[in-house]
C-alpha positions as a LaTeX table, in Angstrom:
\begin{tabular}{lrrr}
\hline
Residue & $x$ (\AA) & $y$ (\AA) & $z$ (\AA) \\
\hline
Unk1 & 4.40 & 122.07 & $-81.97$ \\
Unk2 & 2.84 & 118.99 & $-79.27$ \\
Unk3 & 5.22 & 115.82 & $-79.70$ \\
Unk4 & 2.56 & 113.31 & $-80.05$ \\
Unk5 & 5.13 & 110.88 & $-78.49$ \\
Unk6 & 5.64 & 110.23 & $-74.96$ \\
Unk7 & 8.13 & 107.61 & $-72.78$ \\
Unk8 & 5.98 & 105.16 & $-70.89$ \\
Unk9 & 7.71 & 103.34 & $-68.05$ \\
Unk10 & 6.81 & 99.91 & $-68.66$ \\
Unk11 & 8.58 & 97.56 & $-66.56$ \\
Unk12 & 5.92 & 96.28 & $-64.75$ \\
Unk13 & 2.25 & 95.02 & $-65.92$ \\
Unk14 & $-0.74$ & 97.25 & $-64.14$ \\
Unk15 & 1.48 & 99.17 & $-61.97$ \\
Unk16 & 1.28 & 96.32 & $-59.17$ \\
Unk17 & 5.43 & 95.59 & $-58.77$ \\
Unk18 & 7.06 & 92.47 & $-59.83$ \\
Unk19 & 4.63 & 89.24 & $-60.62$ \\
Unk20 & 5.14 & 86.43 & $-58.79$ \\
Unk21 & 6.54 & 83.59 & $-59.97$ \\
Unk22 & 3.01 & 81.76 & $-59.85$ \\
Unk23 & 1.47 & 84.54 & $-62.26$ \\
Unk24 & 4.16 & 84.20 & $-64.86$ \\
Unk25 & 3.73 & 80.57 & $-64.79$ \\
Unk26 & $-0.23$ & 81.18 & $-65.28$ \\
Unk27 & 0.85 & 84.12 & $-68.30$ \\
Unk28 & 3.08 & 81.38 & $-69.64$ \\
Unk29 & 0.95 & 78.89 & $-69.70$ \\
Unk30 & $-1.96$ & 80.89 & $-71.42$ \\
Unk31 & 0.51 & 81.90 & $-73.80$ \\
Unk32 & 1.29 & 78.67 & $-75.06$ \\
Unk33 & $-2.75$ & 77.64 & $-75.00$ \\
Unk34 & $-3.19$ & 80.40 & $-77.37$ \\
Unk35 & $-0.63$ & 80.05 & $-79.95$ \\
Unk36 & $-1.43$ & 76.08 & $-79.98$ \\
Unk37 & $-5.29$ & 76.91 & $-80.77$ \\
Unk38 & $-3.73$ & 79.65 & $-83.32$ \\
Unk39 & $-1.64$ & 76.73 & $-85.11$ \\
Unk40 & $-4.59$ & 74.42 & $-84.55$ \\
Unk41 & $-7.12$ & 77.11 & $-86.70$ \\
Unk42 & $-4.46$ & 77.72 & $-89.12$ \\
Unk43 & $-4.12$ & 73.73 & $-90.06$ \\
Unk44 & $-7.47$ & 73.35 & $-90.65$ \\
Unk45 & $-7.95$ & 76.68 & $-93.17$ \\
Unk46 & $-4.94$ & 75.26 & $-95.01$ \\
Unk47 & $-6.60$ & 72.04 & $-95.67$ \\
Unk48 & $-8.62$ & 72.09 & $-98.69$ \\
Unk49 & $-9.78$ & 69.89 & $-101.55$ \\
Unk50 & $-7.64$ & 70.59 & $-105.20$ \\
Unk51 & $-8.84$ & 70.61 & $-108.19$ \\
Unk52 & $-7.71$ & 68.54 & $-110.64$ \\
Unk53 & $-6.96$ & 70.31 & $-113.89$ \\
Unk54 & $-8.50$ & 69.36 & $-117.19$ \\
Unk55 & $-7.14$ & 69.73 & $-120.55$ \\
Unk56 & $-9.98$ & 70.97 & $-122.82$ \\
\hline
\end{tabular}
């Protein structure tokens, strides 16, 4: 039986060492670009016209 699963040792990104602290700043930053254009998309999808309902 092949266990599909195998332990990665992730501790650092690409295998380079440590970042420095000028590449988490850049990650960071990037980070928070992306969720604000998320939130930014997701306001405008929620904004639509109602409808007004009619008793017939």
């Amino acid at each position: 039986m092949k266990n599909k699963l195998t332990e990665l040792d992730v501790d650092f990104i690409g295998g380079q060492g440590p970042l420095t602290k000028s590449e988490e700043q850049a990650i960071s930053e990037f980070i928070k670009a992306q969720k604000f254009l998320k939130a930014k998309r997701q306001i405008h999808k929620t904004k639509t016209s109602q409808r007004k309902k009619t008793l017939a």
